[in-house]
Each structure stands twice: as structure tokens, then as C-alpha cells.
Short mmCIF file of N, CA and C in Angstrom, two decimals:
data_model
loop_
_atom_site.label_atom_id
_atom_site.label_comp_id
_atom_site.label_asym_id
_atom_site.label_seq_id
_atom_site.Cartn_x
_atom_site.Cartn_y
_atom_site.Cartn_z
N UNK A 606 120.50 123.16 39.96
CA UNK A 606 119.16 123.51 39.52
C UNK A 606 118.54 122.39 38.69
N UNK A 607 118.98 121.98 37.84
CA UNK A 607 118.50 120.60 37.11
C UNK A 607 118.48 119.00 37.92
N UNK A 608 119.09 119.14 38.67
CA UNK A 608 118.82 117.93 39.73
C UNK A 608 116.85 118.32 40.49
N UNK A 609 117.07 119.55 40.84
CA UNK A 609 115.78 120.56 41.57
C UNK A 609 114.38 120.14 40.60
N UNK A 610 114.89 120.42 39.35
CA UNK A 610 114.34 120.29 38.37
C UNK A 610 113.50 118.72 38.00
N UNK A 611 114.86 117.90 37.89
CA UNK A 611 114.37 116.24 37.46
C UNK A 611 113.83 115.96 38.81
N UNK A 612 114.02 116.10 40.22
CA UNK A 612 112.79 115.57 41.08
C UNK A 612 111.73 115.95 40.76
N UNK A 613 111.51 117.57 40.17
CA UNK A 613 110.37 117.98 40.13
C UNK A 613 109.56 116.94 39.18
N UNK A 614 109.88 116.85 37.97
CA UNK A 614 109.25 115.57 36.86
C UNK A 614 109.18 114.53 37.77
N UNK A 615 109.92 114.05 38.51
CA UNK A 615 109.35 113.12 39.12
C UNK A 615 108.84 112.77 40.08
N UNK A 616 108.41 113.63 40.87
CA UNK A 616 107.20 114.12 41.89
C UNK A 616 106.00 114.49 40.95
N UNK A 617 105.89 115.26 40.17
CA UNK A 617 105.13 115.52 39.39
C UNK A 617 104.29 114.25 38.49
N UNK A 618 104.92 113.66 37.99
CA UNK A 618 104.71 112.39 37.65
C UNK A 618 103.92 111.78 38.51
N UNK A 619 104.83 111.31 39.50
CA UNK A 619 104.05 110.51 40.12
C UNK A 619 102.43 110.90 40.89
N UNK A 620 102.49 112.11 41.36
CA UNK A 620 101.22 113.14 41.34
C UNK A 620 100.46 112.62 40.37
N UNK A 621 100.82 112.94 39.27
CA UNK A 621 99.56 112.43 38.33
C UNK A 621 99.35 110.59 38.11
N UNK A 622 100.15 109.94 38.32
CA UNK A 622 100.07 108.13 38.05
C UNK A 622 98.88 108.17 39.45
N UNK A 623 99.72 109.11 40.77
CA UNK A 623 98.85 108.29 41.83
C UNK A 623 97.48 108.49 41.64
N UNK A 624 96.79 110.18 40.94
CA UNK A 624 95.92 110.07 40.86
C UNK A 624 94.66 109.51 39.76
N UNK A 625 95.70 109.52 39.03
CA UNK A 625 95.19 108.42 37.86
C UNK A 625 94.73 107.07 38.12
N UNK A 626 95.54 106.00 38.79
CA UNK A 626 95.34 104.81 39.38
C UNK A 626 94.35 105.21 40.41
N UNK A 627 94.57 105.98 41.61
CA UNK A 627 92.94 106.10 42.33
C UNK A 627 91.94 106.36 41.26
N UNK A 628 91.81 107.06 40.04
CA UNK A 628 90.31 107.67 39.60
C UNK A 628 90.26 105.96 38.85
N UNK A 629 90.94 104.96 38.23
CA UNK A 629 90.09 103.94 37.96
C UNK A 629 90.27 103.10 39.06
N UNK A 630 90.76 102.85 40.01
CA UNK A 630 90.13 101.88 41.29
C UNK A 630 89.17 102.12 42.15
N UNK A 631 88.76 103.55 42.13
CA UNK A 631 87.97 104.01 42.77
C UNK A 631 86.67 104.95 42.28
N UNK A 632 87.16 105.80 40.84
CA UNK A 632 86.26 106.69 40.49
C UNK A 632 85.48 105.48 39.03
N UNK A 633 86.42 104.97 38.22
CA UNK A 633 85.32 104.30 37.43
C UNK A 633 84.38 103.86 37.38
N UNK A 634 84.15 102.90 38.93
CA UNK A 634 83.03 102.09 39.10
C UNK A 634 82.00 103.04 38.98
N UNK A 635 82.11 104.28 39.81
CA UNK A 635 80.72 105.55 39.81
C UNK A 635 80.50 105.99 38.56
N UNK A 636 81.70 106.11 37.94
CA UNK A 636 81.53 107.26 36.38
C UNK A 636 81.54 108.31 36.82
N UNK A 637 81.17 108.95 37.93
CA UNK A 637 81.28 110.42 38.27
C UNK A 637 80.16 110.62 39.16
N UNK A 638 80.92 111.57 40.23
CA UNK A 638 81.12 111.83 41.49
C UNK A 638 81.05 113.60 41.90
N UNK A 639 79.59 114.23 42.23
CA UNK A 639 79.49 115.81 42.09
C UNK A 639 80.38 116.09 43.57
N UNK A 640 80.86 117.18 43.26
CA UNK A 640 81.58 117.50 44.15
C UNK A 640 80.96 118.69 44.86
N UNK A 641 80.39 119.64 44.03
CA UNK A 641 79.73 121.02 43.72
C UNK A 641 78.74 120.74 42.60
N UNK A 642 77.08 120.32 43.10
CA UNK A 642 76.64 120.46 42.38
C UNK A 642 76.68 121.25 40.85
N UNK A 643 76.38 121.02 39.74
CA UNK A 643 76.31 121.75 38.36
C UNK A 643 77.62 122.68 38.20
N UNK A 644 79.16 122.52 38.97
CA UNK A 644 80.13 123.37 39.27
C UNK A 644 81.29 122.36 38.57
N UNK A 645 81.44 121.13 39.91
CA UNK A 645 82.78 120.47 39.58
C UNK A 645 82.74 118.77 39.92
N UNK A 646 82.94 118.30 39.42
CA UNK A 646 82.77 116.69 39.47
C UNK A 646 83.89 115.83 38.94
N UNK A 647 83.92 115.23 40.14
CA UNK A 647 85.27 113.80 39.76
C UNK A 647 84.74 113.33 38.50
N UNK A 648 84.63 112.82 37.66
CA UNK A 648 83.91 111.81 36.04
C UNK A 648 85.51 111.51 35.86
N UNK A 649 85.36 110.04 35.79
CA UNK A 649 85.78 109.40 35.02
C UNK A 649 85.73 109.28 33.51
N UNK A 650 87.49 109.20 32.72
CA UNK A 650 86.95 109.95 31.09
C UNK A 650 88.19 108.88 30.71
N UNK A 651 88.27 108.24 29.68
CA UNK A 651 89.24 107.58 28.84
C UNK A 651 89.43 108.23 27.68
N UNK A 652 90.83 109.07 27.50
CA UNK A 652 90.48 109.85 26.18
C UNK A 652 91.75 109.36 25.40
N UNK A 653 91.70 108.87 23.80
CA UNK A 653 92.41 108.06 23.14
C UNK A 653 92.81 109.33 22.32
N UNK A 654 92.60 110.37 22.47
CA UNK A 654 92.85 111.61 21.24
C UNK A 654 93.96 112.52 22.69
N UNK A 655 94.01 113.68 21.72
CA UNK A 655 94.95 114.84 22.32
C UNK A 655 93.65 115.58 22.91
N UNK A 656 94.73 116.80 23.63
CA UNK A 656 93.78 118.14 23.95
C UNK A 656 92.29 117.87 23.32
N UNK A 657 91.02 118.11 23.96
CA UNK A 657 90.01 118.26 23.75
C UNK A 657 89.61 117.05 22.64
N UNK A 658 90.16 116.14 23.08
CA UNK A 658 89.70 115.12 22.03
C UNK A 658 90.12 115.02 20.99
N UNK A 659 90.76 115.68 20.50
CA UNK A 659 91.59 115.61 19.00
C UNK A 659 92.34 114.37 18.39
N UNK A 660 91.80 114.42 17.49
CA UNK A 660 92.98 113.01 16.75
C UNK A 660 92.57 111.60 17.82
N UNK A 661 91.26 111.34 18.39
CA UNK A 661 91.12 109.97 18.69
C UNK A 661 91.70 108.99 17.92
N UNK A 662 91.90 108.08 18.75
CA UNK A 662 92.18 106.98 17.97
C UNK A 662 93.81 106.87 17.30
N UNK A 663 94.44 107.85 17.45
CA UNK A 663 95.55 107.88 16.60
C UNK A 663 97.09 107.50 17.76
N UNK A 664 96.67 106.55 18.69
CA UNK A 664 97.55 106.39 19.40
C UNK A 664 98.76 106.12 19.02
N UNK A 665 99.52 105.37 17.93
CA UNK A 665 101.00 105.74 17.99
C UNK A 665 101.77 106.95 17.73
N UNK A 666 101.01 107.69 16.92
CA UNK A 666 101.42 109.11 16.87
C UNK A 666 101.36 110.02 17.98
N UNK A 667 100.19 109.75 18.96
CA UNK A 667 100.46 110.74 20.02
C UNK A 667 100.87 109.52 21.20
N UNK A 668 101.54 108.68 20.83
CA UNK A 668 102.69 108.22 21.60
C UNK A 668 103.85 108.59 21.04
N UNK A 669 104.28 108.74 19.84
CA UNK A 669 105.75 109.18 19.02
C UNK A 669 105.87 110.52 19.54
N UNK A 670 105.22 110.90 18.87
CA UNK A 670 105.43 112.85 19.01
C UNK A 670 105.94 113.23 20.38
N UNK A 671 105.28 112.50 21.54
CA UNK A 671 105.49 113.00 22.56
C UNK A 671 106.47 112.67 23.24
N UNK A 672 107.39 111.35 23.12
CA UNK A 672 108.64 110.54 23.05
C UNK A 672 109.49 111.56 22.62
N UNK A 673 109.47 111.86 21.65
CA UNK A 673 110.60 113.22 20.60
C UNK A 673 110.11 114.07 21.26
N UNK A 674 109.10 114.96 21.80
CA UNK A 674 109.49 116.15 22.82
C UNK A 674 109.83 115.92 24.01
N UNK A 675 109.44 114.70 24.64
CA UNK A 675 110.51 114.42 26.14
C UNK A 675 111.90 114.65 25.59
N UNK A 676 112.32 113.76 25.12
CA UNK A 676 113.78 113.57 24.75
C UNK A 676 114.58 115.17 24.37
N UNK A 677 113.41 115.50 23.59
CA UNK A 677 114.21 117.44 23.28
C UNK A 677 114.30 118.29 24.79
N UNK A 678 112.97 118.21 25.32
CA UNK A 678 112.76 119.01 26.71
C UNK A 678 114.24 118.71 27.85
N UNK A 679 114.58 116.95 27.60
CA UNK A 679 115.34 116.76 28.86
C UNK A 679 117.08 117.51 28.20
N UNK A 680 116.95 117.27 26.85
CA UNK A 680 117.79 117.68 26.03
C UNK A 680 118.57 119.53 26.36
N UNK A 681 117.48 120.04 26.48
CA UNK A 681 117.48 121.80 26.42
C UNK A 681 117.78 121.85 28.07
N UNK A 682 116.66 120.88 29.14
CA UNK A 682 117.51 121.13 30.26
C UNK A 682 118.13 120.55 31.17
N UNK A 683 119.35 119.78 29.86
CA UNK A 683 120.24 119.34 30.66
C UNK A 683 121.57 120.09 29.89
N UNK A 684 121.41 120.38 28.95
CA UNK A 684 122.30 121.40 28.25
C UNK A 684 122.02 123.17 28.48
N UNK A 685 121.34 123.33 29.43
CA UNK A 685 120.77 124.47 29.99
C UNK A 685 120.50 125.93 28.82
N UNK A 686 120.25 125.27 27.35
CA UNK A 686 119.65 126.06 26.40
C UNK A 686 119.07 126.83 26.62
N UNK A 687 118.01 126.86 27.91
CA UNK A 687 117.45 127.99 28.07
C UNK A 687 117.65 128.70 29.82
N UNK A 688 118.65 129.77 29.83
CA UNK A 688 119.27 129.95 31.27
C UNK A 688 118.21 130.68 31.89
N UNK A 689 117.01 131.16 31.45
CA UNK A 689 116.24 131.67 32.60
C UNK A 689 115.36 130.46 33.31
N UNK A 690 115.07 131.22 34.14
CA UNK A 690 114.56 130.40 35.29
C UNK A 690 112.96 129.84 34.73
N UNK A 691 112.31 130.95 34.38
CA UNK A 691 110.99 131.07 33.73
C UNK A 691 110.56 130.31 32.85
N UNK A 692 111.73 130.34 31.78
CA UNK A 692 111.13 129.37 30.97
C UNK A 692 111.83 127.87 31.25
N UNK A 693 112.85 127.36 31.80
CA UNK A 693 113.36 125.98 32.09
C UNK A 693 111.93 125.63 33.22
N UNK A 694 112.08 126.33 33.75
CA UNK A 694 110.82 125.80 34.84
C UNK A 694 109.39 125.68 34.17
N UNK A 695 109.42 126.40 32.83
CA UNK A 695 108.07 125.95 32.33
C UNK A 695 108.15 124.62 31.34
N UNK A 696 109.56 124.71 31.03
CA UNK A 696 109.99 123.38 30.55
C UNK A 696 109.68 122.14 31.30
N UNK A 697 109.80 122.25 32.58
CA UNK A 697 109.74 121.67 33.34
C UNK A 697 108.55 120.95 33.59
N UNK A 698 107.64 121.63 33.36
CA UNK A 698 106.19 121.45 34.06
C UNK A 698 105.67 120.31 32.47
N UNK A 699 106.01 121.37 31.49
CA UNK A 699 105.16 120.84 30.25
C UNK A 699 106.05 119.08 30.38
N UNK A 700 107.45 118.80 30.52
CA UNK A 700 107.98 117.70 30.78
C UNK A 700 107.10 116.82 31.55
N UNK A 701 106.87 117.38 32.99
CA UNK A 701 106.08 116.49 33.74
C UNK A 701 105.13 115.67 33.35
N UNK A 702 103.80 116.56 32.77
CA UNK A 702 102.62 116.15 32.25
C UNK A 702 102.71 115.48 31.21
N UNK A 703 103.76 115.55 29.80
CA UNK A 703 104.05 115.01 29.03
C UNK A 703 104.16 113.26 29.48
N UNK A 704 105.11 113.51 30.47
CA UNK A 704 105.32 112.12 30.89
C UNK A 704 104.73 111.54 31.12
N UNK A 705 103.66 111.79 32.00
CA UNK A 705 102.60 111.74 32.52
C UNK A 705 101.51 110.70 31.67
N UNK A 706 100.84 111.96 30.53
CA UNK A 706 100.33 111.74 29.57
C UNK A 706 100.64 110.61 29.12
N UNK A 707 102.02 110.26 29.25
CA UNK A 707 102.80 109.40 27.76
C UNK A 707 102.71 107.84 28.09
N UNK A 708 103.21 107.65 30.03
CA UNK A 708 102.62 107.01 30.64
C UNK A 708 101.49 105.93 30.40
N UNK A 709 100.48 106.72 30.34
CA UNK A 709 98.98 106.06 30.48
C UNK A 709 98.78 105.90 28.90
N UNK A 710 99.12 106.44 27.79
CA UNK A 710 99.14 106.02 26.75
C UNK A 710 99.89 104.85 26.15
N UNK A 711 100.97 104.81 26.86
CA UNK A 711 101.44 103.34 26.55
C UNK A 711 101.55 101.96 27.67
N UNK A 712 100.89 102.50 28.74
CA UNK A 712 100.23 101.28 29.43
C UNK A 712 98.66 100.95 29.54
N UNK A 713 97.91 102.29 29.06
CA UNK A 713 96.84 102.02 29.18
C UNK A 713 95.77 102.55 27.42
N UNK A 714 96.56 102.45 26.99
CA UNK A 714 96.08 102.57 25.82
C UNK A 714 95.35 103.89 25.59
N UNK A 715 95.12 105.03 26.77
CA UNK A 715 94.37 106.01 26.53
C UNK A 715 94.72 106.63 27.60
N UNK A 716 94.21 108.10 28.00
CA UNK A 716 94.74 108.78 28.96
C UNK A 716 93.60 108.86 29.61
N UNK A 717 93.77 108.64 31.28
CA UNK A 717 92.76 108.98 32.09
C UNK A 717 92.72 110.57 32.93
N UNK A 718 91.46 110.98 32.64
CA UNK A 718 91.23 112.46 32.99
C UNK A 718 89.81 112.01 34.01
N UNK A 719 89.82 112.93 34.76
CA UNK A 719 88.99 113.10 36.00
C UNK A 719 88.51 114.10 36.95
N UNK A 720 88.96 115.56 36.80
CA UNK A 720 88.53 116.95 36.53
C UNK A 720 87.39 117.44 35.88
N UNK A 721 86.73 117.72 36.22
CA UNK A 721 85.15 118.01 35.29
C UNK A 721 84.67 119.36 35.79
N UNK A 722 84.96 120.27 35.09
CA UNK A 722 84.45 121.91 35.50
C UNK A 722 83.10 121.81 34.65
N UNK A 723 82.05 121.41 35.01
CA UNK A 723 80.75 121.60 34.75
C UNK A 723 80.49 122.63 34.68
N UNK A 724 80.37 123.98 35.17
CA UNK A 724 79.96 125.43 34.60
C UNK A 724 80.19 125.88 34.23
N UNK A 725 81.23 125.58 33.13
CA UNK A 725 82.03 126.59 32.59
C UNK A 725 82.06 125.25 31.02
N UNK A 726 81.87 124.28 30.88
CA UNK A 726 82.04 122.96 30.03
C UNK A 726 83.08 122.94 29.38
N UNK A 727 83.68 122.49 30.44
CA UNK A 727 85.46 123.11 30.03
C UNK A 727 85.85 120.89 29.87
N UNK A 728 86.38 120.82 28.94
CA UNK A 728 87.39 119.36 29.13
C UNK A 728 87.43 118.68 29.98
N UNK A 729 87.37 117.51 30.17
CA UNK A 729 87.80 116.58 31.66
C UNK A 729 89.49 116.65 31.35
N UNK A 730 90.18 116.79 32.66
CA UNK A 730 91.30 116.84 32.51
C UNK A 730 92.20 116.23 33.97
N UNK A 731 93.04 116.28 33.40
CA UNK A 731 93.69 115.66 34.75
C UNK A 731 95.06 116.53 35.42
N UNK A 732 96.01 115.89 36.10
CA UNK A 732 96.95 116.64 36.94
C UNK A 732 98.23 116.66 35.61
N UNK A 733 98.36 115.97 34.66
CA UNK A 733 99.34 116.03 33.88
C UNK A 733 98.99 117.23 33.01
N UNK A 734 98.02 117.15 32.79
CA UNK A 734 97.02 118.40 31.57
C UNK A 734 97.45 119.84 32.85
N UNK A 735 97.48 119.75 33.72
CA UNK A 735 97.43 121.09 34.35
C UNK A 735 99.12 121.64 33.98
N UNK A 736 99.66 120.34 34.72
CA UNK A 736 100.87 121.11 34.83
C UNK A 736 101.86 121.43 33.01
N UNK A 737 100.96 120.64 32.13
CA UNK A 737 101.49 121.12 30.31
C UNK A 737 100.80 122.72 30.51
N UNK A 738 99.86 122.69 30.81
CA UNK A 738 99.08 124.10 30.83
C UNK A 738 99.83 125.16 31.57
N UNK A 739 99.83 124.93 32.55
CA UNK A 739 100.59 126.15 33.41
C UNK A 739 101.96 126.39 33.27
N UNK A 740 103.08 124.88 32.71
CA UNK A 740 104.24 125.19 31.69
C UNK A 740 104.31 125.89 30.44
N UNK A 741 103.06 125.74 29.98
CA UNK A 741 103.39 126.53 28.57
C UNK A 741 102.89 127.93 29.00
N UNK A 742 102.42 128.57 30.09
CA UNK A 742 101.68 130.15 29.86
C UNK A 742 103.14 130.35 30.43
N UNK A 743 103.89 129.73 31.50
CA UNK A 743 105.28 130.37 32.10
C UNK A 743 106.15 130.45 30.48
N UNK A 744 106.43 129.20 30.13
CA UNK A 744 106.93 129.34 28.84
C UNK A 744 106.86 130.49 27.89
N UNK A 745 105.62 130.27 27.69
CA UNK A 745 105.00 131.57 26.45
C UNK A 745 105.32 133.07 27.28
N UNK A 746 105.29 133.00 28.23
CA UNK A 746 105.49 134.51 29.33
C UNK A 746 107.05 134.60 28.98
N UNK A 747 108.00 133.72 29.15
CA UNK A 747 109.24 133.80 28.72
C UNK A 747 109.81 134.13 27.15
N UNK A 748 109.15 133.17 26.12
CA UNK A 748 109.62 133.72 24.98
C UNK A 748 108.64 134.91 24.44
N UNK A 749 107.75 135.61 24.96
CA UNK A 749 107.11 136.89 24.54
C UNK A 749 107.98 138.34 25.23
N UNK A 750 108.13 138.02 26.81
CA UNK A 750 108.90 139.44 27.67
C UNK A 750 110.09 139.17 27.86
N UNK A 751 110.80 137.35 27.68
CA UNK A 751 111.92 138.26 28.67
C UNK A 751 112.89 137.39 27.74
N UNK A 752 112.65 136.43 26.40
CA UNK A 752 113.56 135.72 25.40
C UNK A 752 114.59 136.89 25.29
N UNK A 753 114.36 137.59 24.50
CA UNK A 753 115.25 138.87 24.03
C UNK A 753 116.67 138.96 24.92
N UNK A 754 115.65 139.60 26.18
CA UNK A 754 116.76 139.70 27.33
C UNK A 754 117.73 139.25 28.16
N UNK A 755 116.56 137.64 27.35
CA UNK A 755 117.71 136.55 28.19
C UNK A 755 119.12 136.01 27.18
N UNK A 756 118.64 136.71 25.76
CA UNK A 756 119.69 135.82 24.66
C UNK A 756 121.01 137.19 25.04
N UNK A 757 120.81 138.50 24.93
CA UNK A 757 121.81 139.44 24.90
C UNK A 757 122.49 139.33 25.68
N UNK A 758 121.80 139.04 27.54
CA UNK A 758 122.48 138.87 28.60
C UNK A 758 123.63 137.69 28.48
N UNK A 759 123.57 136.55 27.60
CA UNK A 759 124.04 135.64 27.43
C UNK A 759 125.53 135.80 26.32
N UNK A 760 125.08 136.59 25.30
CA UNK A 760 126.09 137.23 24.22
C UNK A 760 127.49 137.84 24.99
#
């Protein structure tokens, strides 16, 4: 399962580098590209902060921080700390994007996002941001319903 697992990070990964490298060889020059009128648009975005812009500018820290949670994440599942499926696999995901993320922050000084939900004025975001997102609701779904069940089963 953890072999299943580390391709996944690294399929995943690369998912997000390839589309990262297409949105600046191809999407920068435009700046942005409607897909769905006033709906959804390729835009090109360089963001030097966290989530929603947070903490611009503070790039070695959100290069550190995120170094020390790879290293814990590969840590928990390679020592299989957490035996359900639910949450290692959400481990999994938040790993990916992390990497991802961590990537373009230390080769490119900032993270490139290219997702633009215009009707809703939601973040530009990219394929690494999805898969931290959809790891942490599996995650959080695990330590809210089924942590408990999974520590006793284990006892």
C-alpha cells in the first residue's frame, strides 16, 4: 500500500509541475484566458504568500514549514501511524500538493496558480492546492468519524 501510495505523490506531483510549466510557457504571455465567460478562466497568478495570499513575501518560512511537514507526512506513512485507509490516503494527497507547492517555491520563488472560479471569487489556485484540499476534508472525515475506531481496533 505505501509503494501505491509514493507513486501516487509522484504522479501527483508531476500533474501539478506539468501544469504549472504549461500555465507560464503558455498561459503568462495572455494573463488570462475565459473559458466560461464571468464563470471560469485560466489567469495566470504568482503568489509569494500561503492560502489566499497570506504571509506574502515570507518565503523561507513557507519554504521551512512545509519541508518539516513533508518529512512528518512521509514519516507517519512509512511507519503506517495511521492504519486506515481514509486518512493515509488523505495524507497522501495533502503530501502531493505540499510537494508540489514546495517545488515552485524553491525554484521559482513563488507558487504558480491558474484556476480562476470567477462567480463565485473564489482564489486562483492550482492542481497542488486541490489535491491539499481534498486531503485534508478525507483527513478531517477520518479524525472526526472514524479516529476513535481506528485507535481501539488497533489496541
Amino acid at each position: 500500500m505505501v509503494i501505491v501510495q509514493f507513486l501516487t505523490v509522484v504522479l501527483l506531483t508531476a500533474l501539478d509541475q506539468i501544469t504549472k510549466l504549461w500555465a507560464v510557457k503558455s498561459l503568462r504571455p495572455f494573463g488570462e484566458i475565459p473559458i466560461i465567460e464571468g464563470v471560469f478562466n485560466l489567469r495566470y497568478v504568482e503568489n509569494t504568500g500561503a492560502a489566499f495570499s497570506i504571509l506574502q513575501g515570507k518565503t523561507i518560512l513557507l519554504t521551512v514549514i512545509p519541508i518539516v511537514a513533508c518529512v512528518f507526512m512521509v514519516y507517519i506513512l512509512l511507519t503506517k501511524k495511521i492504519s486506515s485507509r481514509l486518512g493515509s490516503w488523505g495524507i497522501t494527497l495533502i503530501l502531493s500538493g505540499a510537494l508540489g507547492n514546495l517545488i515552485d517555491r524553491i525554484f521559482r520563488g513563488a507558487v504558480v496558480d491558474m484556476f480562476d472560479f470567477e462567480l463565485i471569487n473564489f482564489p486562483v489556485f492550482n492542481v497542488a492546492d486541490i489535491c491539499v484540499t481534498v486531503g485534508a476534508v478525507l483527513f478531517f472525515i477520518y479524525a472526526i468519524f472514524f479516529y476513535d475506531k481506528a485507535e481501539k481496533k488497533d489496541e
